[in-house]
mmCIF file of C-alpha atoms in Angstrom:
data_model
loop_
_atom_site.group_PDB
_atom_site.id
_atom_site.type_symbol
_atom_site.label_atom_id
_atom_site.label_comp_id
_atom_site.label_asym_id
_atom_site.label_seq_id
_atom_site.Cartn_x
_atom_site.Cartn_y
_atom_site.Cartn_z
ATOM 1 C CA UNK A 1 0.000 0.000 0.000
ATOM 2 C CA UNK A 2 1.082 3.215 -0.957
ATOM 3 C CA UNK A 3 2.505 6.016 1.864
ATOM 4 C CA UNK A 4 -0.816 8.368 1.094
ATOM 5 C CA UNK A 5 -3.360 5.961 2.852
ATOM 6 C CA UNK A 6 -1.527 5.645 5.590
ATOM 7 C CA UNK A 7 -3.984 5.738 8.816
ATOM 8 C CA UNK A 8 -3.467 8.490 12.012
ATOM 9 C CA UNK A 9 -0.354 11.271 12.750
ATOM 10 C CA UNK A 10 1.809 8.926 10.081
ATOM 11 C CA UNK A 11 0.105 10.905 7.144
ATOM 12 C CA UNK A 12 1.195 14.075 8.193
ATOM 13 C CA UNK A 13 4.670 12.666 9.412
ATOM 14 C CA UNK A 14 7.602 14.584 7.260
ATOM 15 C CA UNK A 15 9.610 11.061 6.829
ATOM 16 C CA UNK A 16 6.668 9.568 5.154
ATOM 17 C CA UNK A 17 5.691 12.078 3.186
ATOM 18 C CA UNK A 18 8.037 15.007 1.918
ATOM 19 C CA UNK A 19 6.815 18.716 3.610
ATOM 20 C CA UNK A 20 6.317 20.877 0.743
ATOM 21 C CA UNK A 21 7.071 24.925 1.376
ATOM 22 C CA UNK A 22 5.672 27.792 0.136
ATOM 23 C CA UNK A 23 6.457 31.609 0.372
ATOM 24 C CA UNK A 24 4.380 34.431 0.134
ATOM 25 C CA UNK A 25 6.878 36.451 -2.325
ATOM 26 C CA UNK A 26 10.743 36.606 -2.958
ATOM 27 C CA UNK A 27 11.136 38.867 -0.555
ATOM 28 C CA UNK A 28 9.152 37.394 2.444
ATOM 29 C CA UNK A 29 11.097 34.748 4.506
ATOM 30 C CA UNK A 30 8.301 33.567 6.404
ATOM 31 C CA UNK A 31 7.462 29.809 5.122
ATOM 32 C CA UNK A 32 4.559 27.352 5.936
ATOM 33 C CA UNK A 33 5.411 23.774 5.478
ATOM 34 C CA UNK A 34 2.663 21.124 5.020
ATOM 35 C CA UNK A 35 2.425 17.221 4.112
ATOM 36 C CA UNK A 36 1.030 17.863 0.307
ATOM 37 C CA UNK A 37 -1.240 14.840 0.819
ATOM 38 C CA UNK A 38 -2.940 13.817 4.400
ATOM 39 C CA UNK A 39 -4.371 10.643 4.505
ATOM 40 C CA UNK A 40 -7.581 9.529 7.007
ATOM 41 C CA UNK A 41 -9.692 7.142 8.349
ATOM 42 C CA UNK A 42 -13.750 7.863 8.969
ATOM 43 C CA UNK A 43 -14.307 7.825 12.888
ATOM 44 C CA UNK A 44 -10.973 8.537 13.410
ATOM 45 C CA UNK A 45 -8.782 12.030 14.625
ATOM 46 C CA UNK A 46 -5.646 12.612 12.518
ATOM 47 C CA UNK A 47 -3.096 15.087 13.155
ATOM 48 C CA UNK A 48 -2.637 18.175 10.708
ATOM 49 C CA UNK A 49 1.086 19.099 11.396
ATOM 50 C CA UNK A 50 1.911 22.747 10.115
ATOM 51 C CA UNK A 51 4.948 24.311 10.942
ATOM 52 C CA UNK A 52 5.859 27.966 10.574
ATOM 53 C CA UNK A 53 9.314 29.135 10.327
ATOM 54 C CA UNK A 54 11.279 31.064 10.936
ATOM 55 C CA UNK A 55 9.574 31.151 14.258
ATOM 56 C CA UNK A 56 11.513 34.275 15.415
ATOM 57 C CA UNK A 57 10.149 36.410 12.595
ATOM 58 C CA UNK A 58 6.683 35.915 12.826
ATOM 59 C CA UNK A 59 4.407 39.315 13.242
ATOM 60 C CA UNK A 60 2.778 39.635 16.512
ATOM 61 C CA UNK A 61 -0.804 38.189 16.793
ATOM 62 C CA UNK A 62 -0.832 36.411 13.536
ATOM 63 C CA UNK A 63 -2.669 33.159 12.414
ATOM 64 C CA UNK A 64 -3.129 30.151 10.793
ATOM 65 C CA UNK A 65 -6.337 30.164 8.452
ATOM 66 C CA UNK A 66 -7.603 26.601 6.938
ATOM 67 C CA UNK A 67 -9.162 26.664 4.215
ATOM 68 C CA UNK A 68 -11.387 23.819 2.030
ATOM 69 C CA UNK A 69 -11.742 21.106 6.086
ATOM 70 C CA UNK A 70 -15.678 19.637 4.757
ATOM 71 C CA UNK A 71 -18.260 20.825 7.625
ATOM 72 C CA UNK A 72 -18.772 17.026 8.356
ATOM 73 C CA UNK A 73 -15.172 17.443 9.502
ATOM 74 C CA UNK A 74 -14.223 19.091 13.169
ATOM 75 C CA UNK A 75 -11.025 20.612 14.142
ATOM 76 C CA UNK A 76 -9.797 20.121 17.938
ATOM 77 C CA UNK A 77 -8.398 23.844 17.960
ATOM 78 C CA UNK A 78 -9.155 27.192 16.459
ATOM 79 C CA UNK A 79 -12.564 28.855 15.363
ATOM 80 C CA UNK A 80 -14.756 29.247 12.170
ATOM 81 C CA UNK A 81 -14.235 32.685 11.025
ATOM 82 C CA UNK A 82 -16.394 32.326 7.541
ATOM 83 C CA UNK A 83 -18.127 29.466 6.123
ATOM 84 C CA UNK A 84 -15.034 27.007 5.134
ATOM 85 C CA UNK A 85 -12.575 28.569 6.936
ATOM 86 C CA UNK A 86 -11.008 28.038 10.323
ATOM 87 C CA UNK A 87 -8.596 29.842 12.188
ATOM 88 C CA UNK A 88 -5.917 28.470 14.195
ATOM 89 C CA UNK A 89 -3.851 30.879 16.550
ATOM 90 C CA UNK A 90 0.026 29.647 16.323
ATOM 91 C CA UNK A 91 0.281 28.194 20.081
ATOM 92 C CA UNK A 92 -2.336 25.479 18.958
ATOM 93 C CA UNK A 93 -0.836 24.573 15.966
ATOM 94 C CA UNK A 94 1.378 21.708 17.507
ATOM 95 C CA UNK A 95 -1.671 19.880 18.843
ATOM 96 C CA UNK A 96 -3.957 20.676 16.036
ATOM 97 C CA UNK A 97 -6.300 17.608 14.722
ATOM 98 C CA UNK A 98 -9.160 16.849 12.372
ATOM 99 C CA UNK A 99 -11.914 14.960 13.984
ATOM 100 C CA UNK A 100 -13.302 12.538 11.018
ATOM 101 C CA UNK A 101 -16.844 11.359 11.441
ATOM 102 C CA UNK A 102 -17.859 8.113 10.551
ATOM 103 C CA UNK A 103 -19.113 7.690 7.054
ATOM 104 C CA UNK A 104 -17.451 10.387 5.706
ATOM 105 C CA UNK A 105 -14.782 9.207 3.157
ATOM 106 C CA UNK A 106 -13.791 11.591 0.001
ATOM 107 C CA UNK A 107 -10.660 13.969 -0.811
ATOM 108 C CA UNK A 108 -10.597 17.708 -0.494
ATOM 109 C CA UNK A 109 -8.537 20.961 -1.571
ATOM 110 C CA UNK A 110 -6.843 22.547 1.503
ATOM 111 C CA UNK A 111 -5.839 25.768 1.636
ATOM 112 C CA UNK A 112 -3.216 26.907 4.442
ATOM 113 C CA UNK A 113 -2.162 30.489 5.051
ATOM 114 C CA UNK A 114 -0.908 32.588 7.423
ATOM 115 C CA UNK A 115 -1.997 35.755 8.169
ATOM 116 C CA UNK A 116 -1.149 38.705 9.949
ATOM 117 C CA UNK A 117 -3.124 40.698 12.638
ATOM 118 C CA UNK A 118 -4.612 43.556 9.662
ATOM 119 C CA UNK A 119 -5.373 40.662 7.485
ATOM 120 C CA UNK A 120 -2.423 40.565 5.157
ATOM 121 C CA UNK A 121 -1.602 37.301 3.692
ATOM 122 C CA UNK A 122 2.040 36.636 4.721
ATOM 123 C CA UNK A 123 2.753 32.559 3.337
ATOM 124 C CA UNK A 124 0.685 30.194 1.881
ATOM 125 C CA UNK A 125 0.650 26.391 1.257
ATOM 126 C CA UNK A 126 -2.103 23.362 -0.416
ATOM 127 C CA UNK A 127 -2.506 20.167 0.604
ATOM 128 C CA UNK A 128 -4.698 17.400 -0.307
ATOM 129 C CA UNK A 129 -7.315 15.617 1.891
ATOM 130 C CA UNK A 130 -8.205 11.955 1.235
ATOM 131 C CA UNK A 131 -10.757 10.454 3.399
ATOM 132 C CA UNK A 132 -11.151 6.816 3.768
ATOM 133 C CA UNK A 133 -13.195 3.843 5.149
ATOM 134 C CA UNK A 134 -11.656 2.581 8.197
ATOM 135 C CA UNK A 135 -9.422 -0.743 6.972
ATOM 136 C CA UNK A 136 -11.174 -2.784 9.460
ATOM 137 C CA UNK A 137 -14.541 -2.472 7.352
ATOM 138 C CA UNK A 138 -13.091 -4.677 4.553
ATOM 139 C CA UNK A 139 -14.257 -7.852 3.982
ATOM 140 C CA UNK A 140 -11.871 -10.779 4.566
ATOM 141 C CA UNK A 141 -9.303 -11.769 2.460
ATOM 142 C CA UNK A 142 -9.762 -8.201 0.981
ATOM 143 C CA UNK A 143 -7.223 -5.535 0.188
ATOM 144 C CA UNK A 144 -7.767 -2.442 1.785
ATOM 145 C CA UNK A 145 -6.817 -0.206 -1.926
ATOM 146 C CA UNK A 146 -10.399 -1.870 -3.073
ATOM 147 C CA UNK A 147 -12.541 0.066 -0.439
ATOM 148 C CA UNK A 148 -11.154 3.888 -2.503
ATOM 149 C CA UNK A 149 -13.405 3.151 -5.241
ATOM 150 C CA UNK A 150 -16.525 2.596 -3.344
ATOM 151 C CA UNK A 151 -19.131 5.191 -3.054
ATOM 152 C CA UNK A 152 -18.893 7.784 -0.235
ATOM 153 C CA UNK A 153 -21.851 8.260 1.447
ATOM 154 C CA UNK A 154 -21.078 12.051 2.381
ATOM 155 C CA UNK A 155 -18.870 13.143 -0.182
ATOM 156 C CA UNK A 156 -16.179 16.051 0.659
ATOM 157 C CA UNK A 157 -16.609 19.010 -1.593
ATOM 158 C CA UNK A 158 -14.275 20.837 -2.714
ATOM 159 C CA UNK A 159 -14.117 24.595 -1.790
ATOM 160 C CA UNK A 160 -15.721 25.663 -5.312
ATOM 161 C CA UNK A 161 -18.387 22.993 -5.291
ATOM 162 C CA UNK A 162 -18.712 24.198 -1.511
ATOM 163 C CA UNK A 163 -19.391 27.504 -2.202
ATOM 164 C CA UNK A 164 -21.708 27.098 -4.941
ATOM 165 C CA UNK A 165 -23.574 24.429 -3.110
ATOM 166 C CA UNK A 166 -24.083 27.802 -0.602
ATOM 167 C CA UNK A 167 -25.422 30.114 -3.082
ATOM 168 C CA UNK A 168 -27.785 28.088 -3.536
ATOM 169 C CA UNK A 169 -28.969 27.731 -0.526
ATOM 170 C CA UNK A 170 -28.687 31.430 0.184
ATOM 171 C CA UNK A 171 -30.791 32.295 -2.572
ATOM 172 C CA UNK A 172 -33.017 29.584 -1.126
ATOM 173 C CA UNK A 173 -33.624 30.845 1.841
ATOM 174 C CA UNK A 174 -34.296 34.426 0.161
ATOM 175 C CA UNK A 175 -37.103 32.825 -2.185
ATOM 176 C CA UNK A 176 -38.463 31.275 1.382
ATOM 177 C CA UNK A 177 -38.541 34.553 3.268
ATOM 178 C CA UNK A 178 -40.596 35.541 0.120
ATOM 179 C CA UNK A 179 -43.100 32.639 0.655
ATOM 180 C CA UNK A 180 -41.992 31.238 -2.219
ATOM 181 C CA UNK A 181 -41.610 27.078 -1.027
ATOM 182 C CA UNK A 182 -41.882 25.484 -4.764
ATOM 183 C CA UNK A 183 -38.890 27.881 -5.950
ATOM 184 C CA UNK A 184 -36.725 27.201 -2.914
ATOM 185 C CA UNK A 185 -36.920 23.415 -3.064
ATOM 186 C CA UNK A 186 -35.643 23.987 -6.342
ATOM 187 C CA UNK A 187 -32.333 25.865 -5.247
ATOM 188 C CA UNK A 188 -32.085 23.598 -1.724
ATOM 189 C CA UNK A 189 -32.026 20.686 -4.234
ATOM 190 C CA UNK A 190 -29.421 21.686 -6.401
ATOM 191 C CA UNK A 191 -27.758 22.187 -3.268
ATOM 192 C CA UNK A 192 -28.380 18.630 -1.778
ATOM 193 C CA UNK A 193 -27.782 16.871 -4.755
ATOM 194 C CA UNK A 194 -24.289 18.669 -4.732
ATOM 195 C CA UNK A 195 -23.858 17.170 -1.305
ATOM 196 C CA UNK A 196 -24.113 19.916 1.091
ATOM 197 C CA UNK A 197 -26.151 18.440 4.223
ATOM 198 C CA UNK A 198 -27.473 22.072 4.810
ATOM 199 C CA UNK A 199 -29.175 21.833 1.888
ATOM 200 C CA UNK A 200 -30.712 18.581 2.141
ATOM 201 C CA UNK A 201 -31.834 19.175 5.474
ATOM 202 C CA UNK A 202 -33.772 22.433 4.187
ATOM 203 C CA UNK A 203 -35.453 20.199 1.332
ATOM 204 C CA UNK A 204 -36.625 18.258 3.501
ATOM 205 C CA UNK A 205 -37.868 21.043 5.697
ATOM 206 C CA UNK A 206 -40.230 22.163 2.813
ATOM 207 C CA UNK A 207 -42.236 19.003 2.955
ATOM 208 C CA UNK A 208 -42.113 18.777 6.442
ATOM 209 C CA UNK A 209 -46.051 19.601 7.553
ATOM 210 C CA UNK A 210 -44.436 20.580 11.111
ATOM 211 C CA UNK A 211 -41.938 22.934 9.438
ATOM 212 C CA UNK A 212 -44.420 24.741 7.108
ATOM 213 C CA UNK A 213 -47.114 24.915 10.024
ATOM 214 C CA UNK A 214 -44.137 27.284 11.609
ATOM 215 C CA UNK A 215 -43.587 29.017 8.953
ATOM 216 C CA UNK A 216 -47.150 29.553 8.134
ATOM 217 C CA UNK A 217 -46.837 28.841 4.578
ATOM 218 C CA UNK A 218 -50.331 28.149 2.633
ATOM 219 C CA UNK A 219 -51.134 26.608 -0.517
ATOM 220 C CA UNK A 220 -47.713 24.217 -0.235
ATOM 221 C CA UNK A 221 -48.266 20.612 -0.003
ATOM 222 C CA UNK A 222 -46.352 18.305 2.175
ATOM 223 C CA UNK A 223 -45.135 15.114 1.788
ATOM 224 C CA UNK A 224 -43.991 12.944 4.731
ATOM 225 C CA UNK A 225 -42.187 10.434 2.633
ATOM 226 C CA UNK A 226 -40.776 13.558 0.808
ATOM 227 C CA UNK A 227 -39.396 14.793 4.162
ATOM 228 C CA UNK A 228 -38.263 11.548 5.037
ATOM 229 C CA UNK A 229 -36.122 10.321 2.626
ATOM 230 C CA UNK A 230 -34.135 13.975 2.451
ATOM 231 C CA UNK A 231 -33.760 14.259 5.618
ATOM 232 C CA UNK A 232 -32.311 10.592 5.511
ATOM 233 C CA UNK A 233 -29.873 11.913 2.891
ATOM 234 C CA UNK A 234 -29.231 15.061 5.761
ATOM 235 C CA UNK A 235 -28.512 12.643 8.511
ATOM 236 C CA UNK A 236 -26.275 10.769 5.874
ATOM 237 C CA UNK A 237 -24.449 14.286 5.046
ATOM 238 C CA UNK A 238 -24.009 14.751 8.568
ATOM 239 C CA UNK A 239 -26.192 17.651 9.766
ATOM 240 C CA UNK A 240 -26.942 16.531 13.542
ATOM 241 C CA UNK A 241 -30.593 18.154 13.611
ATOM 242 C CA UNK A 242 -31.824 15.259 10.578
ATOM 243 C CA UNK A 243 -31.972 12.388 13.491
ATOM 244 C CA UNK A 244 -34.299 14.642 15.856
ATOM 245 C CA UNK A 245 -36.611 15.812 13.031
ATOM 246 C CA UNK A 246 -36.666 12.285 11.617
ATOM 247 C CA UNK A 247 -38.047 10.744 14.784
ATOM 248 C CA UNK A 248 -40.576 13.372 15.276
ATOM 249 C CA UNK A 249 -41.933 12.277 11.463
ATOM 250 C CA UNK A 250 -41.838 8.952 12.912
ATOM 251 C CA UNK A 251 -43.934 9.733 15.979
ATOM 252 C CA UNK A 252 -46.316 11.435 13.668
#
């Protein structure tokens, strides 16, 4: 098996897997040095070693910003600053980890960059992300390279399909405010079907007889099995309010 599905810290670990550097310009010395591939198990926490250097130059209150991490995916340290991106403040950088929930398996852009206190970009790195099933899943007498083919059941956008997948549901959301249900399932499904779990999770919500009783929408039919199965495909994406609003379907 190859060094990039290696399981845990070992992705990240500069002897498996050469650090690649970037600088901001020619004549900036600061330098961020990443793995250029990270490797992961679902229901598993893997380590995302970034260095800075040198450390004695670095601008006071600067920060790491992570771009392109899927929102199934948690970080142990730092805060989300915009949708898709995370900042890390250097001190936390040396126990920094992504927290992989089960089912998720895919591969994602990351974008790394450091930035100083007004906002000024002062390195940057990438990095690819490649999520996988947990080797212990295979069947016996199976290799563990069969399992990348299979079909992820919450995929990992990429940041472009990410941000799209957003619009939509922005402009969604608008169109609901509006009281217009039928033209906002259209742009939450465009959304779901790119994988977002946001937007599957407000699909669902527009069948949902509870949800358009809130709202007090008229003239909009509902449709329980409708509701269901999207919701299903929210709990699948991993948005954590799908398992509450399924039951209450369930309990009528």
């Amino acid at each position: 098996m190859s060094s990039l599905l290696a399981t845990g810290p070992t992705c990240a670990d500069p002897s498996v897997l050469p650090l690649r550097l970037a600088q901001a310009s020619p004549a900036d010395s600061l330098r961020i040095a990443v793995a250029p591939a990270i490797s992961a198990r679902s229901a598993s926490h893997t380590a995302l070693l970034i260095r800075i250097a040198p450390a004695n130059a670095l601008p006071k209150n600067c920060f790491v910003r992570v771009r392109g991490l899927p929102p199934a995916v948690s970080r142990s340290e730092g805060y989300a600053t915009t949708p898709g991106a995370w900042a890390v403040p250097l001190y936390a950088l040396a126990s920094l980890q992504m927290i992989v929930p089960a089912g998720v398996t895919g591969r994602a852009e990351l974008s790394i960059s450091l930035v100083g206190e007004d906002g000024t970009l002062l390195a940057d790195a990438k990095s690819v992300l490649v999520v996988e099933l947990p080797v212990e899943t295979a069947p016996k007498g199976t290799k563990a390279e069969a399992l990348a083919p299979a079909l992820p059941r919450a995929p990992i956008l990429s940041p472009a399909d990410r941000e799209v997948a957003e619009r939509f549901v922005v402009r969604g959301e608008r169109e609901l405010e509006q009281g217009q249900v039928a033209v906002a399932r259209q742009f939450f499904l465009r959304s779901a079907q790119a994988g977002l779990a946001r937007g599957a999770l407000l699909l669902a919500a527009t069948y949902d007889p509870r949800e358009l009783a809130r709202w007090r929408v008229q003239g909009v039919q509902p449709s329980i099995d409708e509701a269901r199965k999207w919701y299903e495909r929210a709990r699948e994406l991993g948005a954590p309010e799908a398992e509450e609003r399924l039951a209450r379907l369930g309990a009528g």
